[in-house]
mmCIF file with all atom_site columns, C-alpha atoms and ligand atoms in Angstrom:
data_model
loop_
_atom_site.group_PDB
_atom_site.id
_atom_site.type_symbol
_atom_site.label_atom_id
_atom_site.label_alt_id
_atom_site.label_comp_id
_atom_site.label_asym_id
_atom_site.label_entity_id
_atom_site.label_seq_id
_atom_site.pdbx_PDB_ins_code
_atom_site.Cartn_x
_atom_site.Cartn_y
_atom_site.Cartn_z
_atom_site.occupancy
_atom_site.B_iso_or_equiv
_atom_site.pdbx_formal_charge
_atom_site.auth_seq_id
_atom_site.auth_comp_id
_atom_site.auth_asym_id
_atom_site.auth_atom_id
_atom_site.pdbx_PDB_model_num
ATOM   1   C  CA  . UNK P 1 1   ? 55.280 -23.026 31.047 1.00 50.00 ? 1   UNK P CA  1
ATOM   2   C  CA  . UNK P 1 2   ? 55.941 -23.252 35.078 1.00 53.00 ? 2   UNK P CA  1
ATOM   3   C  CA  . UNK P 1 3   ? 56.112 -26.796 36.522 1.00 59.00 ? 3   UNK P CA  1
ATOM   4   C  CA  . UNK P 1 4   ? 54.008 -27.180 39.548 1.00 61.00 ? 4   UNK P CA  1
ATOM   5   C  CA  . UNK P 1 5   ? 56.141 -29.070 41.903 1.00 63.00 ? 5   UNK P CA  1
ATOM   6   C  CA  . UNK P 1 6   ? 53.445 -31.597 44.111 1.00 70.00 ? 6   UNK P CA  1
ATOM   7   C  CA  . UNK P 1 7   ? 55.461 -32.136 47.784 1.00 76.00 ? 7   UNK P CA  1
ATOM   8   C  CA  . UNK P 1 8   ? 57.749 -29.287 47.286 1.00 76.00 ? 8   UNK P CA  1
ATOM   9   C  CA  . UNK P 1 9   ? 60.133 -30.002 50.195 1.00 81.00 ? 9   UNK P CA  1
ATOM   10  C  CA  . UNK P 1 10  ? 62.219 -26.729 51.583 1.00 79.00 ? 10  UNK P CA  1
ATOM   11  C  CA  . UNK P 1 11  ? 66.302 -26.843 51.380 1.00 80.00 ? 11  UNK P CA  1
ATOM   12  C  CA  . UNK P 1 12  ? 67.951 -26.129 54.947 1.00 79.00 ? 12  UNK P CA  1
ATOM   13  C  CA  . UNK P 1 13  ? 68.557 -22.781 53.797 1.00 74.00 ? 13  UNK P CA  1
ATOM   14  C  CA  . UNK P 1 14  ? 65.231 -21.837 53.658 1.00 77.00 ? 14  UNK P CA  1
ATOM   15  C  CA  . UNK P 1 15  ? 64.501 -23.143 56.938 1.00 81.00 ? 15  UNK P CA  1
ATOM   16  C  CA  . UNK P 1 16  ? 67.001 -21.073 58.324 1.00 81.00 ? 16  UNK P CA  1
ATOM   17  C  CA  . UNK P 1 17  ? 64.942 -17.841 57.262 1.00 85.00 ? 17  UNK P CA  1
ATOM   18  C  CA  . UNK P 1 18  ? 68.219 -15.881 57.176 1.00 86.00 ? 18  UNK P CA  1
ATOM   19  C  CA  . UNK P 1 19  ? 68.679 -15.452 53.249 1.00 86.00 ? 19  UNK P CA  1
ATOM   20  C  CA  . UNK P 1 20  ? 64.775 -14.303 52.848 1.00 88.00 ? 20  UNK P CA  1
ATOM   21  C  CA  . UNK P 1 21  ? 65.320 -12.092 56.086 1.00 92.00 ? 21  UNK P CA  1
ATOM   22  C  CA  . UNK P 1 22  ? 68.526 -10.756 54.454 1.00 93.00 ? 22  UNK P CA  1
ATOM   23  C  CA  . UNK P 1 23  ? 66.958 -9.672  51.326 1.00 93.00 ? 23  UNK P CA  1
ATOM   24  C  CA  . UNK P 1 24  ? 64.357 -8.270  52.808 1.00 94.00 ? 24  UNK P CA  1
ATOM   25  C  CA  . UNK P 1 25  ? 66.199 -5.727  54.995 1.00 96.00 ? 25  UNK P CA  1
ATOM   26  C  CA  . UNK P 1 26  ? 68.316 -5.233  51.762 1.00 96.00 ? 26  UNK P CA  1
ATOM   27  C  CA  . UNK P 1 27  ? 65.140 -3.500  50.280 1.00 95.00 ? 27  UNK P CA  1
ATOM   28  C  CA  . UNK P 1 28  ? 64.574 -1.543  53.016 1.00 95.00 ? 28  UNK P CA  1
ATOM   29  C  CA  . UNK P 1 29  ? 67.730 -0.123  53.039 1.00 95.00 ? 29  UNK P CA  1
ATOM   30  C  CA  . UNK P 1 30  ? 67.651 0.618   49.319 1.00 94.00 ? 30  UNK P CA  1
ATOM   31  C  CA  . UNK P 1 31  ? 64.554 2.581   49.812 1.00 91.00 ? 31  UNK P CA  1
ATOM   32  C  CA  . UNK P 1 32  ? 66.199 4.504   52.821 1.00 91.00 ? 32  UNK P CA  1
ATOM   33  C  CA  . UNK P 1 33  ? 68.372 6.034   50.200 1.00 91.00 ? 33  UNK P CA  1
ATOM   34  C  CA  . UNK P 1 34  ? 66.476 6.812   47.686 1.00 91.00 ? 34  UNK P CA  1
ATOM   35  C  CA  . UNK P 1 35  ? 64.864 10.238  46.597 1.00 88.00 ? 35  UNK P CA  1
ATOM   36  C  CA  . UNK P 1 36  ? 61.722 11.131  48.817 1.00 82.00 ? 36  UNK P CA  1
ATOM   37  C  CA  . UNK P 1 37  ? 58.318 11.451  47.229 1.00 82.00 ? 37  UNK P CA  1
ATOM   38  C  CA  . UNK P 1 38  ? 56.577 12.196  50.448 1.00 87.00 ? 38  UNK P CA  1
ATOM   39  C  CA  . UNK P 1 39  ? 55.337 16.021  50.135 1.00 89.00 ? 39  UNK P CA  1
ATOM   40  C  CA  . UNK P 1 40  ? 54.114 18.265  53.274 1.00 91.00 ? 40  UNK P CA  1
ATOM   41  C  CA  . UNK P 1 41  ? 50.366 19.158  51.769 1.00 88.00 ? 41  UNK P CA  1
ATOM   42  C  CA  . UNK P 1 42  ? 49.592 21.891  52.271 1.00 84.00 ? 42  UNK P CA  1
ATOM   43  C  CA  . UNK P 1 43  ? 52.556 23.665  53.141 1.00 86.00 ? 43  UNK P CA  1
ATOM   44  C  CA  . UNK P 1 44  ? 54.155 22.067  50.331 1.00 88.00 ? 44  UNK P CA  1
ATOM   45  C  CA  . UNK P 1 45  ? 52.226 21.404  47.155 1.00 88.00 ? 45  UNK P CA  1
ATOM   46  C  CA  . UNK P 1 46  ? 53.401 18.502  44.113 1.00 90.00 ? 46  UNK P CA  1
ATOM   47  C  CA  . UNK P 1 47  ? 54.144 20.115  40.846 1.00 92.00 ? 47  UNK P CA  1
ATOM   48  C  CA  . UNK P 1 48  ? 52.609 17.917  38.224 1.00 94.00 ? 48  UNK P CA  1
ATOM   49  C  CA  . UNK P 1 49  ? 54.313 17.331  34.925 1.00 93.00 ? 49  UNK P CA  1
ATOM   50  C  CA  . UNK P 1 50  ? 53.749 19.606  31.852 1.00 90.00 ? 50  UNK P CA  1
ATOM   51  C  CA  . UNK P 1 51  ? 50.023 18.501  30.280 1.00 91.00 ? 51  UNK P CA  1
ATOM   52  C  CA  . UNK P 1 52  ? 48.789 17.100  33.153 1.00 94.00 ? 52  UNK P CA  1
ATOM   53  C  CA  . UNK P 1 53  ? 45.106 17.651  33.073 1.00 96.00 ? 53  UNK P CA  1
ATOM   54  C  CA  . UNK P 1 54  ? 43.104 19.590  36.137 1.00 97.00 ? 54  UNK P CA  1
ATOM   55  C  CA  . UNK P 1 55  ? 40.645 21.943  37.113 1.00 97.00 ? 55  UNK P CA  1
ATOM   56  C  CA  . UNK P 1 56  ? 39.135 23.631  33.526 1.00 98.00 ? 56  UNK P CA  1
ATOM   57  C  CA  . UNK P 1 57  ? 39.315 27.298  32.597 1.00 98.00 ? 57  UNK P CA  1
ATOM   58  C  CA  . UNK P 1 58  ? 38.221 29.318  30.339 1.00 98.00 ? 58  UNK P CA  1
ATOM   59  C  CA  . UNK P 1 59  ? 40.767 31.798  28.422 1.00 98.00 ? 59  UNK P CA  1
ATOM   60  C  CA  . UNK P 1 60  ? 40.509 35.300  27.554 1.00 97.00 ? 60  UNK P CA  1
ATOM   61  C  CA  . UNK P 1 61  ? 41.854 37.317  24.428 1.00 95.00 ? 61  UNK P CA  1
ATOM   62  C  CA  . UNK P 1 62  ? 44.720 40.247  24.579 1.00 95.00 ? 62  UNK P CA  1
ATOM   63  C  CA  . UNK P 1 63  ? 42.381 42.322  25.748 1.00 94.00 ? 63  UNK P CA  1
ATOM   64  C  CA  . UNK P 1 64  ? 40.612 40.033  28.640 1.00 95.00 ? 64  UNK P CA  1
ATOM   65  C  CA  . UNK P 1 65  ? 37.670 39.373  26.860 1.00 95.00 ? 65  UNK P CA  1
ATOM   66  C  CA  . UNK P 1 66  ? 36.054 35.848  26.861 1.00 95.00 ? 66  UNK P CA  1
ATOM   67  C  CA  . UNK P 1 67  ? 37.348 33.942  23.627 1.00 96.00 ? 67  UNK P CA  1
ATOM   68  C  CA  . UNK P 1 68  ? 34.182 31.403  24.090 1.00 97.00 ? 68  UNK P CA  1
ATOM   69  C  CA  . UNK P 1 69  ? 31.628 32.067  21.863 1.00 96.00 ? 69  UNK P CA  1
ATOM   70  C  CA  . UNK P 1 70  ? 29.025 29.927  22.669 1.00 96.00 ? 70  UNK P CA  1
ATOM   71  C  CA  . UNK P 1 71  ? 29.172 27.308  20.151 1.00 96.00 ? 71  UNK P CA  1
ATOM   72  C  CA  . UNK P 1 72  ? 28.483 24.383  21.939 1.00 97.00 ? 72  UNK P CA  1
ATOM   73  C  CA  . UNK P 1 73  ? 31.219 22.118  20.398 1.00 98.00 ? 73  UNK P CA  1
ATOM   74  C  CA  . UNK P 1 74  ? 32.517 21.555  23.851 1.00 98.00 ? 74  UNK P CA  1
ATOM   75  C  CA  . UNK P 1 75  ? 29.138 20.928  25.370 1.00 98.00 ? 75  UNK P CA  1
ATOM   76  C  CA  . UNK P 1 76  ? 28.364 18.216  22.615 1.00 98.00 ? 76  UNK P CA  1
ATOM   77  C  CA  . UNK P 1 77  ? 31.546 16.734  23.006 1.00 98.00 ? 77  UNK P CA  1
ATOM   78  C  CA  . UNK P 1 78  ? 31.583 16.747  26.565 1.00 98.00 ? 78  UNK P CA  1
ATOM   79  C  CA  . UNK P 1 79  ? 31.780 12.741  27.681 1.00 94.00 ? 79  UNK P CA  1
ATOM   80  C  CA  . UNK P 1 80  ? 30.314 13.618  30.830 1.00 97.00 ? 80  UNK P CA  1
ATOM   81  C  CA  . UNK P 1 81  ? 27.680 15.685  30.031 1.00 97.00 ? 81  UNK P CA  1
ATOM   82  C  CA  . UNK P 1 82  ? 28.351 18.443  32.350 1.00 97.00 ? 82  UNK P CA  1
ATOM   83  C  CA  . UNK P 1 83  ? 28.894 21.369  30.389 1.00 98.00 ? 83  UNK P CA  1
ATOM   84  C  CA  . UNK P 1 84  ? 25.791 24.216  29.996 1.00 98.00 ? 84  UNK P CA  1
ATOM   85  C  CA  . UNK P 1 85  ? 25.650 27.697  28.559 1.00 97.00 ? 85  UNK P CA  1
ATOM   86  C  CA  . UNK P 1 86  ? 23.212 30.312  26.965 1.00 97.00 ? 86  UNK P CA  1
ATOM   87  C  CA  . UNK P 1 87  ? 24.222 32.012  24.150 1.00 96.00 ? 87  UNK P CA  1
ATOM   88  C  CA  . UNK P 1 88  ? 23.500 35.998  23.801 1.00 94.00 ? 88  UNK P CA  1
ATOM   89  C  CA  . UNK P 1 89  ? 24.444 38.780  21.980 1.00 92.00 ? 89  UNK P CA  1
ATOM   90  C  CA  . UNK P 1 90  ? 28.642 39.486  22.614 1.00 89.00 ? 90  UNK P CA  1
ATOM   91  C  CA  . UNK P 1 91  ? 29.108 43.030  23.695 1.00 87.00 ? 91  UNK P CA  1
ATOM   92  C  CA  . UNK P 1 92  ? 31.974 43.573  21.422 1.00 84.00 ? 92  UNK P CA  1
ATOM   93  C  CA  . UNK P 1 93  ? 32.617 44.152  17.747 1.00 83.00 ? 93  UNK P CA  1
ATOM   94  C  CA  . UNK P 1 94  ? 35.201 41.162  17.170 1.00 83.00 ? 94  UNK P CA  1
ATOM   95  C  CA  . UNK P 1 95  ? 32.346 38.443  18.015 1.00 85.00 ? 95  UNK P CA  1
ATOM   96  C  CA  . UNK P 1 96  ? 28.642 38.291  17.263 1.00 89.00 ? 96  UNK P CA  1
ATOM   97  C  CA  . UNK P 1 97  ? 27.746 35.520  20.025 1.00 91.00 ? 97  UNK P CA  1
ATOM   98  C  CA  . UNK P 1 98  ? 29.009 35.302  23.662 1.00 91.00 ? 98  UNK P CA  1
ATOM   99  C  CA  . UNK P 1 99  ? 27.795 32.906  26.627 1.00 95.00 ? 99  UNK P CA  1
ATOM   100 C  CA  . UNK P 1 100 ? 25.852 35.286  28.746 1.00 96.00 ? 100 UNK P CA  1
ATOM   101 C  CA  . UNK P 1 101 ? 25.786 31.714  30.911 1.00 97.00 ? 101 UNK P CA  1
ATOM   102 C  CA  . UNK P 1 102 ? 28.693 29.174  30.973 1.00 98.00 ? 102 UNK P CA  1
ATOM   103 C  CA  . UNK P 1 103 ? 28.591 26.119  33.586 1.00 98.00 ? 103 UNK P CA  1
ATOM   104 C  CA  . UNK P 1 104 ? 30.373 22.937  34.394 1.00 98.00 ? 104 UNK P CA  1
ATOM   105 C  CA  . UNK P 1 105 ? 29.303 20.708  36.720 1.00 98.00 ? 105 UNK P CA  1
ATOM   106 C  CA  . UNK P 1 106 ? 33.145 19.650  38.414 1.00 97.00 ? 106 UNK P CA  1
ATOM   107 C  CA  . UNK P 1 107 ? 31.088 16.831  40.427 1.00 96.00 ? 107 UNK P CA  1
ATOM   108 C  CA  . UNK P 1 108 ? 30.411 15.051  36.985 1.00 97.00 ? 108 UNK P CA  1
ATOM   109 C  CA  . UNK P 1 109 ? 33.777 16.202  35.030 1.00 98.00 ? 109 UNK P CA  1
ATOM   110 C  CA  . UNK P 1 110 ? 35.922 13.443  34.685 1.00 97.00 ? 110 UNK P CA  1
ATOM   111 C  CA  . UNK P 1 111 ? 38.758 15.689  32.934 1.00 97.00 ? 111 UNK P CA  1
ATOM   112 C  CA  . UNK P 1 112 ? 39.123 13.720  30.100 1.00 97.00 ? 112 UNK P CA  1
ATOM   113 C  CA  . UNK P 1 113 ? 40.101 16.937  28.205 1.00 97.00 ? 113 UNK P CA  1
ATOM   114 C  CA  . UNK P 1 114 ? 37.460 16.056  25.386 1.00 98.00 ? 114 UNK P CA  1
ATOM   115 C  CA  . UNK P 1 115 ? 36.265 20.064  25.550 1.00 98.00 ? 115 UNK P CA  1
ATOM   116 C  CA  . UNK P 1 116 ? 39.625 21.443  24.826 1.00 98.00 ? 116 UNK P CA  1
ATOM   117 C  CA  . UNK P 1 117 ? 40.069 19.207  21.970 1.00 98.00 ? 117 UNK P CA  1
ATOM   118 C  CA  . UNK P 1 118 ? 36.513 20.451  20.518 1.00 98.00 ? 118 UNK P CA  1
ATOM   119 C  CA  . UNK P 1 119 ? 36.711 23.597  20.950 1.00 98.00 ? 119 UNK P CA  1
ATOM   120 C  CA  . UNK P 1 120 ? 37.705 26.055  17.886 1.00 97.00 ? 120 UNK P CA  1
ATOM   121 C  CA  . UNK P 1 121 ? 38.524 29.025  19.686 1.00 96.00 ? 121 UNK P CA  1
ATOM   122 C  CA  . UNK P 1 122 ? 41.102 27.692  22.000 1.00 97.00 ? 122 UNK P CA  1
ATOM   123 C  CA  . UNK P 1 123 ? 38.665 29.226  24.630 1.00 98.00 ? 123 UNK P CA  1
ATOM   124 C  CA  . UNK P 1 124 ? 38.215 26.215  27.261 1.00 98.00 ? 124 UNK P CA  1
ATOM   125 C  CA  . UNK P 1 125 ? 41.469 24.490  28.792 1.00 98.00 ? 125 UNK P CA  1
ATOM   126 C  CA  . UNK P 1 126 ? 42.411 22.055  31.124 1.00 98.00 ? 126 UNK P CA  1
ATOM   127 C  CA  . UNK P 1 127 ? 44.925 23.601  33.643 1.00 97.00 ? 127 UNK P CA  1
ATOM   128 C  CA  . UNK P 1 128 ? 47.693 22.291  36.140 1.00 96.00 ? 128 UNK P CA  1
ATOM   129 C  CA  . UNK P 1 129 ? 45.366 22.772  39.555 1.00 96.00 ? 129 UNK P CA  1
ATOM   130 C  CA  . UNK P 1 130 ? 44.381 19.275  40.781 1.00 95.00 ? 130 UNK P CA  1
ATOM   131 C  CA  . UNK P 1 131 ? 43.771 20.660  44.621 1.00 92.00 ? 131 UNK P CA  1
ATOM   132 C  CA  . UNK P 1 132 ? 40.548 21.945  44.279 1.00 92.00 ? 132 UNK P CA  1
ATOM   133 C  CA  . UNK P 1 133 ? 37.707 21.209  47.145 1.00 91.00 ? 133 UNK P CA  1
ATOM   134 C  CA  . UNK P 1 134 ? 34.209 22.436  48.617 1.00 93.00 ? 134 UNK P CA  1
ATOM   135 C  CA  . UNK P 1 135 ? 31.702 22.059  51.259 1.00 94.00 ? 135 UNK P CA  1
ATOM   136 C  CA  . UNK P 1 136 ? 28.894 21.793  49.165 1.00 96.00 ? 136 UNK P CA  1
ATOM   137 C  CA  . UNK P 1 137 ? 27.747 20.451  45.968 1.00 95.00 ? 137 UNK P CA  1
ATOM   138 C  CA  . UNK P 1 138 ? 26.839 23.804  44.554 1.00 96.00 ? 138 UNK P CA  1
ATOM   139 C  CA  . UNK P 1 139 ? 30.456 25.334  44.776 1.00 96.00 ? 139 UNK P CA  1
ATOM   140 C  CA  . UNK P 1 140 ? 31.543 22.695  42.410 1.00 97.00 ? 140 UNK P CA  1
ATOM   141 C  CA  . UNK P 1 141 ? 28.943 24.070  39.593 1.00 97.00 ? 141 UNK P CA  1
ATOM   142 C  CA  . UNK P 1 142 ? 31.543 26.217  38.060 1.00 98.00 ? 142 UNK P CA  1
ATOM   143 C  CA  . UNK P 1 143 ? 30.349 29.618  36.479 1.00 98.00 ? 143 UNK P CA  1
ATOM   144 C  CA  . UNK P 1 144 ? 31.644 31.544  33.877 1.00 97.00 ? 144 UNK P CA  1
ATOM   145 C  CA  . UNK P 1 145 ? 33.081 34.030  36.205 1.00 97.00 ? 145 UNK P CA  1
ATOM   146 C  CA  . UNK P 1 146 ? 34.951 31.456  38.245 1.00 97.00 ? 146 UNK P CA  1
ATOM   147 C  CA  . UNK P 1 147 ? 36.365 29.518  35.111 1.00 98.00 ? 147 UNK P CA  1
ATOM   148 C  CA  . UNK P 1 148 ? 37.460 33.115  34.285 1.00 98.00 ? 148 UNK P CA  1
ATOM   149 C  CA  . UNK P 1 149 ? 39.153 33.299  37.716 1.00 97.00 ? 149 UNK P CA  1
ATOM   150 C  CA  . UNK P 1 150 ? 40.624 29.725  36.921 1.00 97.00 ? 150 UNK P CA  1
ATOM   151 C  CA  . UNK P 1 151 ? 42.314 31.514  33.996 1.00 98.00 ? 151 UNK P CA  1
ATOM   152 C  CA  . UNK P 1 152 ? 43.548 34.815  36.015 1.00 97.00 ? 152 UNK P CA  1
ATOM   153 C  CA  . UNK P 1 153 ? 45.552 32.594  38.060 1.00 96.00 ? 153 UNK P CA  1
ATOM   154 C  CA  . UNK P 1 154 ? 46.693 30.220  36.016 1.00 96.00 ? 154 UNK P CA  1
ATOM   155 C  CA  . UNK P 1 155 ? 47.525 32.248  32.857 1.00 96.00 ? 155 UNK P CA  1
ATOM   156 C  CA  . UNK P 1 156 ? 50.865 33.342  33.855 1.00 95.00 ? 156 UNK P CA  1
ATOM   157 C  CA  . UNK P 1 157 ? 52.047 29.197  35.007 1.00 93.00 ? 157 UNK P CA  1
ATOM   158 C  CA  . UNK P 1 158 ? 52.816 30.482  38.437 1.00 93.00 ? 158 UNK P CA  1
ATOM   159 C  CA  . UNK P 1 159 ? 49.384 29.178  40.562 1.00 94.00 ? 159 UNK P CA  1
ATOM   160 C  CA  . UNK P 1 160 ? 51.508 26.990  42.603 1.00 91.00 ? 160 UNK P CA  1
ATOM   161 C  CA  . UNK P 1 161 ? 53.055 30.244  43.768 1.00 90.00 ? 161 UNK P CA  1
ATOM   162 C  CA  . UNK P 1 162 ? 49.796 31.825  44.855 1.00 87.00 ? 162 UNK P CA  1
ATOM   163 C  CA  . UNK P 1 163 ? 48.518 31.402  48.707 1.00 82.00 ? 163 UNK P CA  1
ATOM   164 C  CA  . UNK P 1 164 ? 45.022 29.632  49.318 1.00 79.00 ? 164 UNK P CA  1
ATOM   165 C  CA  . UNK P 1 165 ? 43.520 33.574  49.643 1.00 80.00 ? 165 UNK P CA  1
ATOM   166 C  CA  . UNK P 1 166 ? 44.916 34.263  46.037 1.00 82.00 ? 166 UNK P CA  1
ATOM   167 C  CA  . UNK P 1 167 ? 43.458 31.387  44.085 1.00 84.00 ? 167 UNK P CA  1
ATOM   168 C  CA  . UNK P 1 168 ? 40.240 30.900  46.403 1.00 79.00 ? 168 UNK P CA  1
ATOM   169 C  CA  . UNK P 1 169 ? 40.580 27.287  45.836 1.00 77.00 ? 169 UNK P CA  1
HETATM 170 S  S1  . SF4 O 2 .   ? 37.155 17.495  30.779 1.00 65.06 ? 201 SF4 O S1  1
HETATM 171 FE FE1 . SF4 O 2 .   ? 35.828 15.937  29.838 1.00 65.06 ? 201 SF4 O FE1 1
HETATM 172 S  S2  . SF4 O 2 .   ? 34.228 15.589  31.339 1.00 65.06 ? 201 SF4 O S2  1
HETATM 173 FE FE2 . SF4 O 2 .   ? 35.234 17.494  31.904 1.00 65.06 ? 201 SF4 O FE2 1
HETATM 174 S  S3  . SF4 O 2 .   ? 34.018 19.124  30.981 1.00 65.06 ? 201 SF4 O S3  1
HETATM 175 FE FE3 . SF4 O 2 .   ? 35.658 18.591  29.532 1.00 65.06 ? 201 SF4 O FE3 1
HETATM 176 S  S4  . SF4 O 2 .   ? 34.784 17.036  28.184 1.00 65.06 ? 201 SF4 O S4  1
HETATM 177 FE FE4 . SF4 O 2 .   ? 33.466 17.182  29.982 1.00 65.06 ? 201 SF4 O FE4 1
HETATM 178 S  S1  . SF4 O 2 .   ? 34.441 26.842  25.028 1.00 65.06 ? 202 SF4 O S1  1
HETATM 179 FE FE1 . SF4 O 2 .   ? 34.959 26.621  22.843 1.00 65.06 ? 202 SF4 O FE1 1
HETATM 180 S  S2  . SF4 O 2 .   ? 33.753 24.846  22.173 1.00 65.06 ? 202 SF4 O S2  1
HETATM 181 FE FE2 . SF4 O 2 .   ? 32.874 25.518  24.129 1.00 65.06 ? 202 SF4 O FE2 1
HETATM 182 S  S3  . SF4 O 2 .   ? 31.217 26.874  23.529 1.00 65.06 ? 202 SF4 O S3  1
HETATM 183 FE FE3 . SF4 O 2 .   ? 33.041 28.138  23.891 1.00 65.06 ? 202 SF4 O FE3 1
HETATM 184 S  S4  . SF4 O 2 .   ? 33.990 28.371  21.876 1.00 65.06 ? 202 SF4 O S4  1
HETATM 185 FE FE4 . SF4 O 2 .   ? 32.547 26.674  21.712 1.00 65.06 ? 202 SF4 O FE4 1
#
């Protein structure tokens, strides 16, 4: 336990100021030296780390079909409450069910990846794109066609590659 010191009485040394002044240039000049974190946005853009957790997609088979199929799992585990969809009739043999409506409010999503985890179908993901941005309230309601988009340029790990007119982010 610390010992509270009642008239604590300063030694010449730190009168003089030098020492304190000393060590204090001493970190400055360690941090002149070290590696930079400071990153030109948005000329430059930060790589985040393997499973870090941004902007949601969903994914699409072999054959670029929508793997969703409208089971609500993600919906119901959603923390946020921010995922919607309709279910309808899938167009294809390999599923009966498809969301003919699939929307997630990004004003509300707190990306706590709780969807992914829920989901059977490995259908909705959480991606790598954290620079996402809008004028209006109603271009962060994400359709299915846009979380579809989200997965065209994500799918092959090289978004940060893309330019702004590629990604339409
Ligand atoms: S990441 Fe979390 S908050 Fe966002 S849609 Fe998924 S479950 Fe909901
Ligand atoms: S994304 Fe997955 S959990 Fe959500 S409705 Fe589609 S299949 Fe079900």
């Amino acid at each position: 336990m610390g010992v509270v010191k009642d008239g604590y009485e300063p030694k010449w040394s730190d009168k003089f100021y030098l020492p304190a002044i000393l060590k204090g240039m001493s970190v400055t000049l360690k941090h002149l030296f070290m590696k930079k974190y400071t990153v030109q946005y948005p000329e430059e853009k930060w790589i985040p780390p393997p499973g870090h957790q941004g902007a949601i997609r969903l994914n699409r088979d072999p054959e670029g079909r929508v793997k969703c199929v409208a089971c609500e799992m993600c919906s119901t585990a959603c923390t946020a409450n921010c995922i919607s969809m309709s279910a309808g009739v899938a167009p294809w043999d390999v599923r009966e069910i498809d969301p003919v409506r699939f929307e997630i409010d990004m004003l509300r999503c707190i990306l706590c990846g709780m969807c992914e985890e829920a989901c059977p179908e490995d259908a909705i993901q959480l991606t790598e794109i954290y620079d996402f941005s809008a004028y209006s309230r109603e271009d962060l309601i994400w359709d299915k066609e846009k979380l579809l988009k989200n997965y065209d340029i994500t799918a092959d790990g090289k978004y940060f590659e893309r330019s702004k007119e590629e990604t339409g982010l």
